[in-house]
Short mmCIF file of C-alpha atoms in Angstrom, two decimals:
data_model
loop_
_atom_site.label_atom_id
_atom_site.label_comp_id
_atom_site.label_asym_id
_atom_site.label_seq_id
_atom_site.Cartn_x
_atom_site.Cartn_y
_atom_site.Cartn_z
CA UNK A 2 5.83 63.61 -22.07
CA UNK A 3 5.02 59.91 -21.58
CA UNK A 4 3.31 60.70 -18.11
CA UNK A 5 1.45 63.80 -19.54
CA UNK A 6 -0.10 61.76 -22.63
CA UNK A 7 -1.04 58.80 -20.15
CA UNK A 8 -2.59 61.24 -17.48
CA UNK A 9 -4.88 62.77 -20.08
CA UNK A 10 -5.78 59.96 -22.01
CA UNK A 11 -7.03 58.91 -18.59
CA UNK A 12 -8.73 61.81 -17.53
CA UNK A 13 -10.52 61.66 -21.18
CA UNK A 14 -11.78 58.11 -20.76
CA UNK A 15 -12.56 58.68 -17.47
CA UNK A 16 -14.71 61.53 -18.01
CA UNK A 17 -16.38 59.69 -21.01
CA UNK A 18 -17.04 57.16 -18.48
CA UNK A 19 -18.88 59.54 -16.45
CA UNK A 20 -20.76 60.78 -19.13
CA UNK A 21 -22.59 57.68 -19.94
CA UNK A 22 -22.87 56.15 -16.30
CA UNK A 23 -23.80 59.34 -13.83
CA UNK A 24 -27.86 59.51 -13.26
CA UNK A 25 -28.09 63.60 -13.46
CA UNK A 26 -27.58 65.35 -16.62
CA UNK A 27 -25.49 68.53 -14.86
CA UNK A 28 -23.68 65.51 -13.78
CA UNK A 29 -22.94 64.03 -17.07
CA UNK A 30 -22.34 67.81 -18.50
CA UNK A 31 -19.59 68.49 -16.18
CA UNK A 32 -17.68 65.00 -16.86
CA UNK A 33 -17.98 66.02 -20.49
CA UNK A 34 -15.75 69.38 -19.77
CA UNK A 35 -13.75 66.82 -18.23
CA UNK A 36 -12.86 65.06 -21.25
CA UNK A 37 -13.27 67.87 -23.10
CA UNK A 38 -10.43 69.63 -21.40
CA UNK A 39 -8.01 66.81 -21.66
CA UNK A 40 -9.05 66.26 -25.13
CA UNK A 41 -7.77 69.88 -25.95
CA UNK A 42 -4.24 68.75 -24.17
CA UNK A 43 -3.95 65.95 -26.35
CA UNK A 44 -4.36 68.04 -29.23
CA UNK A 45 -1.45 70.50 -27.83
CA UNK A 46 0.66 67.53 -27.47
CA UNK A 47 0.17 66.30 -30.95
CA UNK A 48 1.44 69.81 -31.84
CA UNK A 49 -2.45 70.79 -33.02
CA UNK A 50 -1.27 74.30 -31.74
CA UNK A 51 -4.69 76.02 -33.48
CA UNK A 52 -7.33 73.10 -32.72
CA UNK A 53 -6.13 73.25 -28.90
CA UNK A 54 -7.29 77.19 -28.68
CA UNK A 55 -10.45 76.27 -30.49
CA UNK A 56 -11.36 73.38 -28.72
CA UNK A 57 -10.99 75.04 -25.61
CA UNK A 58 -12.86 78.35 -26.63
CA UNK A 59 -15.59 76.82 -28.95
CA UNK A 60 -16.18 73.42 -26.89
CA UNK A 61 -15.49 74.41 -22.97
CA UNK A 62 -16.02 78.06 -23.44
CA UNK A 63 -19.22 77.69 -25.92
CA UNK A 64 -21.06 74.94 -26.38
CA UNK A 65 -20.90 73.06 -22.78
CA UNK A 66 -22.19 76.29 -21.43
CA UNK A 67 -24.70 76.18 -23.90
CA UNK A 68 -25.30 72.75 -23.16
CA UNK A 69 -25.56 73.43 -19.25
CA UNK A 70 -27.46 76.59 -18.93
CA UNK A 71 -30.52 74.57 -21.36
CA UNK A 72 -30.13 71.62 -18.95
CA UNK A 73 -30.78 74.30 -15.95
CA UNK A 74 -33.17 76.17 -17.66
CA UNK A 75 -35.46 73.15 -18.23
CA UNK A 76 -35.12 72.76 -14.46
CA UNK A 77 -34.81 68.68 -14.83
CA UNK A 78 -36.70 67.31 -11.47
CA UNK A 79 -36.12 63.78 -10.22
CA UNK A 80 -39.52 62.87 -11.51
CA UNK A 81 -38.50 63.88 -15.47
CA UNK A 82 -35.20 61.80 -15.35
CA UNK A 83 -36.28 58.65 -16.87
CA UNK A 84 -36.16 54.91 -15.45
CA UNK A 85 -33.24 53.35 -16.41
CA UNK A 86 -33.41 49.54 -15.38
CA UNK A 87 -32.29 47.48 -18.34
CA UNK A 88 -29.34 48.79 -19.31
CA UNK A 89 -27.54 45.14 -19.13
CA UNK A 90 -29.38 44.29 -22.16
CA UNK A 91 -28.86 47.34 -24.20
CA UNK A 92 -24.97 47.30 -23.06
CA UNK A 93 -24.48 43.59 -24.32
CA UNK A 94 -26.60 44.47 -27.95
CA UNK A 95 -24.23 47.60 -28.53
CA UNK A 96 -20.87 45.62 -27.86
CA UNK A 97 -22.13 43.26 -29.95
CA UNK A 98 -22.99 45.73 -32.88
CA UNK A 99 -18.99 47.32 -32.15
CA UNK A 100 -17.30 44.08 -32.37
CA UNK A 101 -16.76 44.08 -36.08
CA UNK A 102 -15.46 47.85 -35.77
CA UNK A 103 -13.27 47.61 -33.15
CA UNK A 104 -11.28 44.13 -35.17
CA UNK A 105 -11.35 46.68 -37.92
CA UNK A 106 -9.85 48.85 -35.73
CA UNK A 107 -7.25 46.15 -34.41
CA UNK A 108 -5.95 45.23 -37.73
CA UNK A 109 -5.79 48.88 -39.20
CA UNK A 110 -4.36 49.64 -35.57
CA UNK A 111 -1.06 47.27 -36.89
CA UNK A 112 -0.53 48.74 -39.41
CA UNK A 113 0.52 51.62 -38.22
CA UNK A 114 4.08 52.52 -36.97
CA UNK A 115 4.88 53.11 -33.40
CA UNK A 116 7.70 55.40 -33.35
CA UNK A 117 7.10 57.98 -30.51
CA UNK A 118 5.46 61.45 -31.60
CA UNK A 119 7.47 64.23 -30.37
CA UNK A 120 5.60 67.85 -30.35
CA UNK A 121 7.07 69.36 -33.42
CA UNK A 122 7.94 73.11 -33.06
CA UNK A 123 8.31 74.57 -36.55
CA UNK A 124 4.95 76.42 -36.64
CA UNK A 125 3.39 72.71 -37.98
CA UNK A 126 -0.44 72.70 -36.80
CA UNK A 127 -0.33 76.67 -36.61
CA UNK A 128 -3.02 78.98 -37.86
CA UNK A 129 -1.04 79.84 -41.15
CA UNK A 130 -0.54 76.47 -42.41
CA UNK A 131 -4.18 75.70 -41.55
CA UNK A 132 -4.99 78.70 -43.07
CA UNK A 133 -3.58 77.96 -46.18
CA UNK A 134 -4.82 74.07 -46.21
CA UNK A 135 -8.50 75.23 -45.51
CA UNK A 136 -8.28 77.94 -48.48
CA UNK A 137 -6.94 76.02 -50.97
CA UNK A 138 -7.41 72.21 -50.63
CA UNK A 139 -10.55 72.43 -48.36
CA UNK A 140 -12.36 75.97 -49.74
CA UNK A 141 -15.75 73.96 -51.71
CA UNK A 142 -16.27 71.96 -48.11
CA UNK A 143 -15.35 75.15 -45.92
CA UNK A 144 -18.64 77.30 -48.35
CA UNK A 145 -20.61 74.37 -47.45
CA UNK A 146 -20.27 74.67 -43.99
CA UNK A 147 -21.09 77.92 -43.82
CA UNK A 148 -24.32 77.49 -45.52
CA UNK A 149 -25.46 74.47 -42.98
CA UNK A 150 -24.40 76.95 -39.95
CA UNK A 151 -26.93 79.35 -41.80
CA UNK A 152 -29.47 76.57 -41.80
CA UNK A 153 -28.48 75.51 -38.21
CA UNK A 154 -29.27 79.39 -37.19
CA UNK A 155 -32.32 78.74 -39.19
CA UNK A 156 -33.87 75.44 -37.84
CA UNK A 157 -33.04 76.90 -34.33
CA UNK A 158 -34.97 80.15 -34.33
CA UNK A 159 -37.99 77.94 -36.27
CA UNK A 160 -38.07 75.41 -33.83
CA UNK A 161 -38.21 77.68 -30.69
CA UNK A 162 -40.32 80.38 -32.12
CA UNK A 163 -43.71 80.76 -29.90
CA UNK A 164 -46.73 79.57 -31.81
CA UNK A 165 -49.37 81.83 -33.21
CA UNK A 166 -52.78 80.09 -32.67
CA UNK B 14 3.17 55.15 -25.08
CA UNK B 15 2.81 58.89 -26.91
CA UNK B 16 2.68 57.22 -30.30
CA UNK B 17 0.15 56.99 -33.06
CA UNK B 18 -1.30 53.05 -32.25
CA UNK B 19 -1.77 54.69 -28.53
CA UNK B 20 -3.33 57.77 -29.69
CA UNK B 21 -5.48 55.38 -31.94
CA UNK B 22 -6.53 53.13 -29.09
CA UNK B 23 -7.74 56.41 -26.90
CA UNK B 24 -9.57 57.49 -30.22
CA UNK B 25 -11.37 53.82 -30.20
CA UNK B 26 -11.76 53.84 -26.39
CA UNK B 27 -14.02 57.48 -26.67
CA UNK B 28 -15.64 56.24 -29.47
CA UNK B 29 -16.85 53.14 -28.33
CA UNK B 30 -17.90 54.60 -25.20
CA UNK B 31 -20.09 57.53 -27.08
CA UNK B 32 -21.67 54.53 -28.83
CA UNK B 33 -22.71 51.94 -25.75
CA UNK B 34 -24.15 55.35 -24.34
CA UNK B 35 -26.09 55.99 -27.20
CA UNK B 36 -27.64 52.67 -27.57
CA UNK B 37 -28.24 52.58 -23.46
CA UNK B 38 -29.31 55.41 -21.76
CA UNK B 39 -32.72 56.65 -21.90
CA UNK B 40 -31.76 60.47 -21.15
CA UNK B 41 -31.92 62.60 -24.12
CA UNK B 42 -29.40 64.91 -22.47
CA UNK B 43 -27.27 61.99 -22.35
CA UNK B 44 -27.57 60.84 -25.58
CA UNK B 45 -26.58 63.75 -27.04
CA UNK B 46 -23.51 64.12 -24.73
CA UNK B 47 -22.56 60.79 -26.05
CA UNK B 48 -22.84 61.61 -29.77
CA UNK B 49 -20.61 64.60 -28.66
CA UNK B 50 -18.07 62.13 -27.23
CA UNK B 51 -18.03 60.26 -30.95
CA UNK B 52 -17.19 63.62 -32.59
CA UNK B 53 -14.21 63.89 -30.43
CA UNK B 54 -12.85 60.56 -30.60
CA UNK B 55 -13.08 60.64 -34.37
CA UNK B 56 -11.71 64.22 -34.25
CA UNK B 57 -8.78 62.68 -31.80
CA UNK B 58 -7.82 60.24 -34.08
CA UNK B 59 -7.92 62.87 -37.45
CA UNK B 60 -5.47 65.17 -34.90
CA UNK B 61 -2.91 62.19 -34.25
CA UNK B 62 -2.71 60.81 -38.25
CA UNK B 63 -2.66 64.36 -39.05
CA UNK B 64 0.88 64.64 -36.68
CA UNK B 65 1.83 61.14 -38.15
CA UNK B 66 1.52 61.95 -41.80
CA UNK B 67 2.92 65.76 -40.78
CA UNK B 68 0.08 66.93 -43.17
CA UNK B 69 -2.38 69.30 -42.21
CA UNK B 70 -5.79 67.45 -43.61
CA UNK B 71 -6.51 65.79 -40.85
CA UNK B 72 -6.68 68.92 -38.83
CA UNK B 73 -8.94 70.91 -41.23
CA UNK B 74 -11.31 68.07 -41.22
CA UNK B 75 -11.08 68.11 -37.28
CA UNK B 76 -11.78 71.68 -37.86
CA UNK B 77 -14.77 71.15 -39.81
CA UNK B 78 -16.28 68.37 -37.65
CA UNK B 79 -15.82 71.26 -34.76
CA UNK B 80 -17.85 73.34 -36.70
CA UNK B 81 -20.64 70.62 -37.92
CA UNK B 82 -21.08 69.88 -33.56
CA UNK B 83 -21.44 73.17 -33.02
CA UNK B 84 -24.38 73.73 -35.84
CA UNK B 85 -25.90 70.44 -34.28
CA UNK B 86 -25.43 71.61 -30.67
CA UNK B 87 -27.60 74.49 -31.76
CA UNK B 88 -30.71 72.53 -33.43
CA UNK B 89 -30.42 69.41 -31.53
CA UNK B 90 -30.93 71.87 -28.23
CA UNK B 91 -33.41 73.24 -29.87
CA UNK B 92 -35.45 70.34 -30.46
CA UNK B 93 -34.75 68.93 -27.04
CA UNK B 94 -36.20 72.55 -25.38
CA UNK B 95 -39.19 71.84 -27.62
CA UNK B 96 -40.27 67.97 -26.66
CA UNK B 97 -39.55 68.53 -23.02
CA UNK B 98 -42.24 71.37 -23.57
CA UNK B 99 -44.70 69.57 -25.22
CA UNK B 100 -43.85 65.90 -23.53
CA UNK B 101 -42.70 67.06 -20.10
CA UNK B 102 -40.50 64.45 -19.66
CA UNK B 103 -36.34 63.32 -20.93
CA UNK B 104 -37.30 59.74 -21.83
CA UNK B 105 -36.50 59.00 -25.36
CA UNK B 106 -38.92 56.64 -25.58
CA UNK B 107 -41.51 58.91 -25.18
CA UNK B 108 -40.75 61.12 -27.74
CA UNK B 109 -42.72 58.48 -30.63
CA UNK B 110 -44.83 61.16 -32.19
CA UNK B 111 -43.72 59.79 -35.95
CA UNK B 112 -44.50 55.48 -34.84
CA UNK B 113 -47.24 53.92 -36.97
CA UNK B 114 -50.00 53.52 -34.42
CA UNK B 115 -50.18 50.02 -33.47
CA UNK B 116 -46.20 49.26 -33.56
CA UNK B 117 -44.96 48.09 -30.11
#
């Protein structure tokens, strides 16, 4: 259990690594399933039974196809991919903007205990007690997000609609 | 160390990392990628509190976050399909139709 949870956090980071170091886009898309992927074991392992199948349909099966087929659709030549040169700079300004998060992190990071998880097996993280959280506790959030997919369907179509001159 | 402070630190790690790729790369493709990798650290560390507390909150909100990057994936695609057709080109710094003239 130990060497599973250690193998995918690794894979995760290193993926997420990947992401935000590789030059081509495909590149950084296919790290992303990566992490994306070993994201969705860590869920299984934390017993998040219904978010592991969803992850792995909605995220790998969905949207990083999604994702890839627009990045080869736009056909991305060496000439589009933009030049990259100060990213020392940049790097240095954003760990200094995370510093304060991350010792906010740190101290909440103590207080919590570290007794080991181990995967619970009494249907906890299932689709029925989900299922009964999300439409009872969570029903006014769940309408809400159905009416910003509705928009989301919206603002797509809009925004790639051909223009009538 | 399968605990929650490890699961916690992996949750920081991805986040932190979705962040210094934000604020550094010039790619829009990238950038979105990297706002993706926030989602899931945050969504990572809503999973392991959830198995903590032994509640299932944290998992509907992980739930709902799944569903809020999926609505984005949609229109920020969108809008990325529509400035590399006008702009011809992934540099975010290009993309400066709404600057005051005259600024930088």
């Amino acid at each position: 259990m130990e060497f599973v949870f250690g193998a995918l956090s690794v894979i995760a980071i290193a993926g997420a690594v990947g992401v935000i170091t590789l030059k081509q886009p495909v590149h950084s898309g296919v790290s992303f399933i990566a992490t994306v992927v070993a994201l969705a074991g860590l869920f299984a392992l934390l017993s998040a039974t219904f978010l592991f199948m969803v992850q792995i349909i909605l995220y790998a099966g969905a949207v990083i196809t999604l994702i890839l087929f627009v990045i080869m659709v736009l056909n991305v030549q060496a000439s589009h991919l933009p030049d990259e040169k100060g990213q020392g700079k940049a790097l240095v300004l954003g760990a200094v903007c995370l510093a304060p998060l991350v010792a906010l992190g740190m101290r909440g990071f103590n207080t919590l205990g570290s007794e080991k998880l181990v995967v619970l097996g009494e249907g906890f993280g299932g689709i029925h007690g989900l299922g009964m959280a999300l439409f009872k506790d969570w029903v006014l959030p769940f309408e809400l997000i159905s009416l910003l997919l509705l928009a989301a369907l919206v603002g797509a179509v809009v925004l790639l609609k051909k223009e009538r001159v | 160390m399968m605990s929650v402070q490890g699961v916690a630190l992996v949750a920081l790690v991805l986040f932190c990392i979705g962040f210094l790729g934000v604020v550094s790369r010039k790619n829009i493709f990238v950038v979105y990628l990297s706002i993706e990798l926030m989602l899931n650290g945050v969504n990572l560390l809503l999973v392991g509190l959830s198995r903590y507390h032994e509640g299932s909150d944290g998992q509907v909100i992980a739930l709902l976050i799944i569903a809020i990057a999926a609505a984005e994936a949609a229109v920020f695609l969108a809008l990325i399909v529509t400035l590399v057709k006008h702009r011809r080109t992934l540099n975010i710094d290009r993309f400066n139709t709404l600057r005051p003239k005259g600024t930088r």
